[in-house]
Amino acid sequence: MHLGDPIAKGNTAKIYLYDHKIIKLFNDDLPDTEASYEANKQQYAYSCGLPVPKILDVTKIDGKQAIIMECIEGRTLGELIMENKERTDHYLTLSVEVQQQIHKIRADSFEPMKEKLRRQIESALMLSQRQQSFLLKRLESMTVGNHLCHGDFHLFNLIMSENKVIIIDWVDASAGNPCADIYRTYLLYLQFSGELAERYLQMCCKMNGLPRAAFLEWAPILAGARLSENVSSENSERLIAIVNQYCD
């Protein structure tokens, strides 16, 4: 099957538009269960009534794992903000409302957030043994819960389609604490715009009725876990500095 050029690329897969459908084609170095694992998460979110693309098939294409899903027409909230910065608060508010919808759902069958973060911290090679030990002890002391958490929630994973916000990319979803999920988003925004990150966090405080401290107590844990992802655009020194603020 000739899929043409990908319309997007990630750390684990390439995204194609083919026959009015989205095909997510996974890299060869991933476990054989990767496609079904991610598809099950997205299908669960869909079954709970969340606005997500419908899974059409989990298959193999030219020997590679693939998820085939419905194509959502529209623009991401990130693109819309870049084109009209005066509407930043409007789109940020929409995003926080959507994130609240996600967090209302129980995710008992999902990987516990604590296990996922522990694994990431232990595999973050840039952390010293002392830093890892500190973060793991701090993680163990945190209350996690079993709320559905997206794990990679940001404006470019939200598509405005016919006046409805659709949530994509569920690979990092887990069962955990909404405050940690919100701090993860805040951490991603900090990488690009401190102003956007602060506006987002202020909205989360107001709309969830919680103080900043409820989210910021997750800072070293999420920063340390982020180091395991080896994202080329990420500033690892920034993450280490966050860890050291608490570790020292």
Short mmCIF file of C-alpha atoms in Angstrom, two decimals, residues 58-237:
data_model
loop_
_atom_site.label_atom_id
_atom_site.label_comp_id
_atom_site.label_asym_id
_atom_site.label_seq_id
_atom_site.Cartn_x
_atom_site.Cartn_y
_atom_site.Cartn_z
CA VAL A 58 -5.98 -2.14 14.21
CA THR A 59 -3.95 -3.96 11.58
CA LYS A 60 -0.59 -4.29 9.85
CA ILE A 61 0.43 -2.39 6.73
CA ASP A 62 3.58 -3.49 4.91
CA GLY A 63 4.60 -5.39 8.02
CA LYS A 64 4.19 -2.41 10.36
CA GLN A 65 1.64 -2.03 13.14
CA ALA A 66 -1.08 0.45 12.26
CA ILE A 67 -4.17 2.11 13.69
CA ILE A 68 -6.80 3.28 11.22
CA MET A 69 -9.17 5.93 12.55
CA GLU A 70 -11.65 8.46 11.30
CA CYS A 71 -10.24 11.68 9.90
CA ILE A 72 -11.22 14.81 11.81
CA GLU A 73 -11.50 17.94 9.67
CA GLY A 74 -10.40 21.14 11.38
CA ARG A 75 -7.53 23.11 12.87
CA THR A 76 -5.74 22.59 16.16
CA LEU A 77 -6.29 25.11 18.93
CA GLY A 78 -2.56 25.79 18.79
CA GLU A 79 -2.81 26.82 15.15
CA LEU A 80 -5.84 28.98 15.84
CA ILE A 81 -4.04 30.82 18.66
CA MET A 82 -0.97 31.40 16.49
CA GLU A 83 -3.23 33.02 13.88
CA ASN A 84 -5.27 35.09 16.34
CA LYS A 85 -3.46 35.69 19.64
CA GLU A 86 -6.24 37.98 20.84
CA ARG A 87 -8.38 34.84 21.28
CA THR A 88 -5.80 33.01 23.39
CA ASP A 89 -7.92 33.13 26.55
CA HIS A 90 -10.95 31.83 24.66
CA TYR A 91 -9.13 28.78 23.30
CA LEU A 92 -7.29 28.15 26.56
CA THR A 93 -10.62 28.16 28.39
CA LEU A 94 -12.01 25.63 25.92
CA SER A 95 -8.97 23.43 26.49
CA VAL A 96 -9.31 23.51 30.28
CA GLU A 97 -13.01 22.62 30.01
CA VAL A 98 -12.12 19.63 27.83
CA GLN A 99 -9.41 18.55 30.25
CA GLN A 100 -11.92 18.69 33.09
CA GLN A 101 -14.22 16.37 31.10
CA ILE A 102 -11.38 13.86 30.79
CA HIS A 103 -10.57 13.99 34.50
CA LYS A 104 -14.15 13.19 35.52
CA ILE A 105 -13.79 9.67 34.09
CA ARG A 106 -12.49 6.67 36.05
CA ALA A 107 -9.76 4.67 34.35
CA ASP A 108 -9.41 1.55 36.49
CA SER A 109 -8.14 -0.57 33.58
CA PHE A 110 -5.40 1.87 32.57
CA GLU A 111 -1.75 1.74 33.66
CA PRO A 112 -1.45 3.50 37.06
CA MET A 113 0.25 6.87 36.72
CA LYS A 114 2.55 6.06 39.63
CA GLU A 115 3.93 2.99 37.82
CA LYS A 116 4.41 4.93 34.60
CA LEU A 117 6.24 7.80 36.32
CA ARG A 118 8.39 5.39 38.32
CA ARG A 119 9.49 3.64 35.15
CA GLN A 120 10.29 6.94 33.44
CA ILE A 121 12.32 8.28 36.37
CA GLU A 122 14.31 5.05 36.61
CA SER A 123 15.13 5.21 32.89
CA ALA A 124 16.12 8.91 32.85
CA LEU A 125 19.89 8.57 32.38
CA MET A 126 20.56 12.26 32.98
CA LEU A 127 19.38 11.95 36.58
CA SER A 128 21.95 11.03 39.21
CA GLN A 129 21.26 8.17 41.59
CA ARG A 130 20.64 10.70 44.34
CA GLN A 131 18.12 12.60 42.21
CA GLN A 132 16.34 9.41 41.19
CA SER A 133 16.12 8.25 44.79
CA PHE A 134 14.69 11.60 45.87
CA LEU A 135 12.09 11.63 43.08
CA LEU A 136 11.01 8.04 43.68
CA LYS A 137 10.52 8.68 47.38
CA ARG A 138 8.55 11.83 46.63
CA LEU A 139 6.43 9.95 44.08
CA GLU A 140 5.69 7.20 46.58
CA SER A 141 4.36 9.79 49.04
CA MET A 142 1.92 11.33 46.54
CA THR A 143 -1.78 10.51 46.30
CA VAL A 144 -2.44 9.40 42.74
CA GLY A 145 -6.00 8.11 42.33
CA ASN A 146 -7.59 6.58 39.23
CA HIS A 147 -8.87 9.51 37.18
CA LEU A 148 -8.38 9.34 33.42
CA CYS A 149 -5.35 11.49 32.55
CA HIS A 150 -4.35 12.20 28.95
CA GLY A 151 -0.63 12.46 29.64
CA ASP A 152 0.21 14.69 26.65
CA PHE A 153 -2.57 17.26 26.77
CA HIS A 154 -1.78 20.46 24.87
CA LEU A 155 -3.26 22.82 22.30
CA PHE A 156 -1.83 20.93 19.31
CA ASN A 157 -3.57 17.71 20.40
CA LEU A 158 -6.95 19.46 20.32
CA ILE A 159 -8.73 19.92 16.98
CA MET A 160 -11.56 22.41 16.55
CA SER A 161 -14.03 20.67 14.25
CA GLU A 162 -17.50 22.09 13.61
CA ASN A 163 -17.46 24.07 16.87
CA LYS A 164 -16.44 20.98 18.85
CA VAL A 165 -13.02 20.23 20.34
CA ILE A 166 -11.70 16.74 19.46
CA ILE A 167 -8.94 15.18 21.57
CA ILE A 168 -6.22 13.18 19.78
CA ASP A 169 -3.08 11.20 20.67
CA TRP A 170 -3.94 8.96 23.63
CA VAL A 171 -0.72 6.94 23.80
CA ASP A 172 0.38 8.43 27.15
CA ALA A 173 -2.96 8.13 28.94
CA SER A 174 -2.96 6.63 32.44
CA ALA A 175 -5.03 6.38 35.62
CA GLY A 176 -3.87 9.01 38.05
CA ASN A 177 -4.08 12.44 39.61
CA PRO A 178 -5.55 15.32 37.54
CA CYS A 179 -3.17 17.78 39.24
CA ALA A 180 -0.22 15.85 37.83
CA ASP A 181 -1.80 15.81 34.37
CA ILE A 182 -2.32 19.57 34.56
CA TYR A 183 1.25 20.19 35.68
CA ARG A 184 2.47 18.08 32.76
CA THR A 185 0.62 20.43 30.39
CA TYR A 186 2.01 23.46 32.22
CA LEU A 187 5.52 22.01 31.87
CA LEU A 188 5.06 21.55 28.12
CA TYR A 189 3.84 25.14 27.71
CA LEU A 190 6.78 26.50 29.73
CA GLN A 191 9.09 25.12 27.06
CA PHE A 192 7.69 27.57 24.53
CA SER A 193 5.97 30.42 26.36
CA GLY A 194 6.08 31.32 30.02
CA GLU A 195 3.17 33.72 29.51
CA LEU A 196 0.96 31.02 27.95
CA ALA A 197 1.91 28.55 30.70
CA GLU A 198 1.00 30.99 33.46
CA ARG A 199 -2.31 31.92 31.87
CA TYR A 200 -3.15 28.24 31.55
CA LEU A 201 -2.25 27.49 35.18
CA GLN A 202 -4.22 30.48 36.45
CA MET A 203 -7.29 29.21 34.60
CA CYS A 204 -6.80 25.72 36.04
CA CYS A 205 -6.60 27.14 39.57
CA LYS A 206 -9.76 29.17 39.08
CA MET A 207 -11.81 26.56 37.23
CA ASN A 208 -10.80 23.67 39.50
CA GLY A 209 -10.93 25.71 42.72
CA LEU A 210 -7.39 24.70 43.72
CA PRO A 211 -4.25 26.67 44.71
CA ARG A 212 -1.08 26.69 42.58
CA ALA A 213 0.63 24.53 45.16
CA ALA A 214 -1.69 21.62 44.35
CA PHE A 215 -0.18 21.47 40.85
CA LEU A 216 3.38 22.64 41.56
CA GLU A 217 4.03 19.89 44.12
CA TRP A 218 4.28 17.58 41.10
CA ALA A 219 7.00 19.74 39.47
CA PRO A 220 10.16 17.71 40.22
CA ILE A 221 8.48 14.37 39.53
CA LEU A 222 7.09 15.39 36.13
CA ALA A 223 10.30 17.19 35.15
CA GLY A 224 12.38 14.14 36.05
CA ALA A 225 10.03 11.82 34.14
CA ARG A 226 10.13 14.11 31.11
CA LEU A 227 13.89 13.56 30.87
CA SER A 228 13.30 9.92 29.88
CA GLU A 229 11.51 10.94 26.69
CA ASN A 230 14.63 12.30 24.95
CA VAL A 231 12.65 14.88 22.99
CA SER A 232 15.03 16.75 20.69
CA SER A 233 13.26 20.10 21.12
CA GLU A 234 13.26 19.86 24.92
CA ASN A 235 15.83 21.72 27.05
CA SER A 236 17.10 19.07 29.43
CA GLU A 237 18.96 21.65 31.52
#
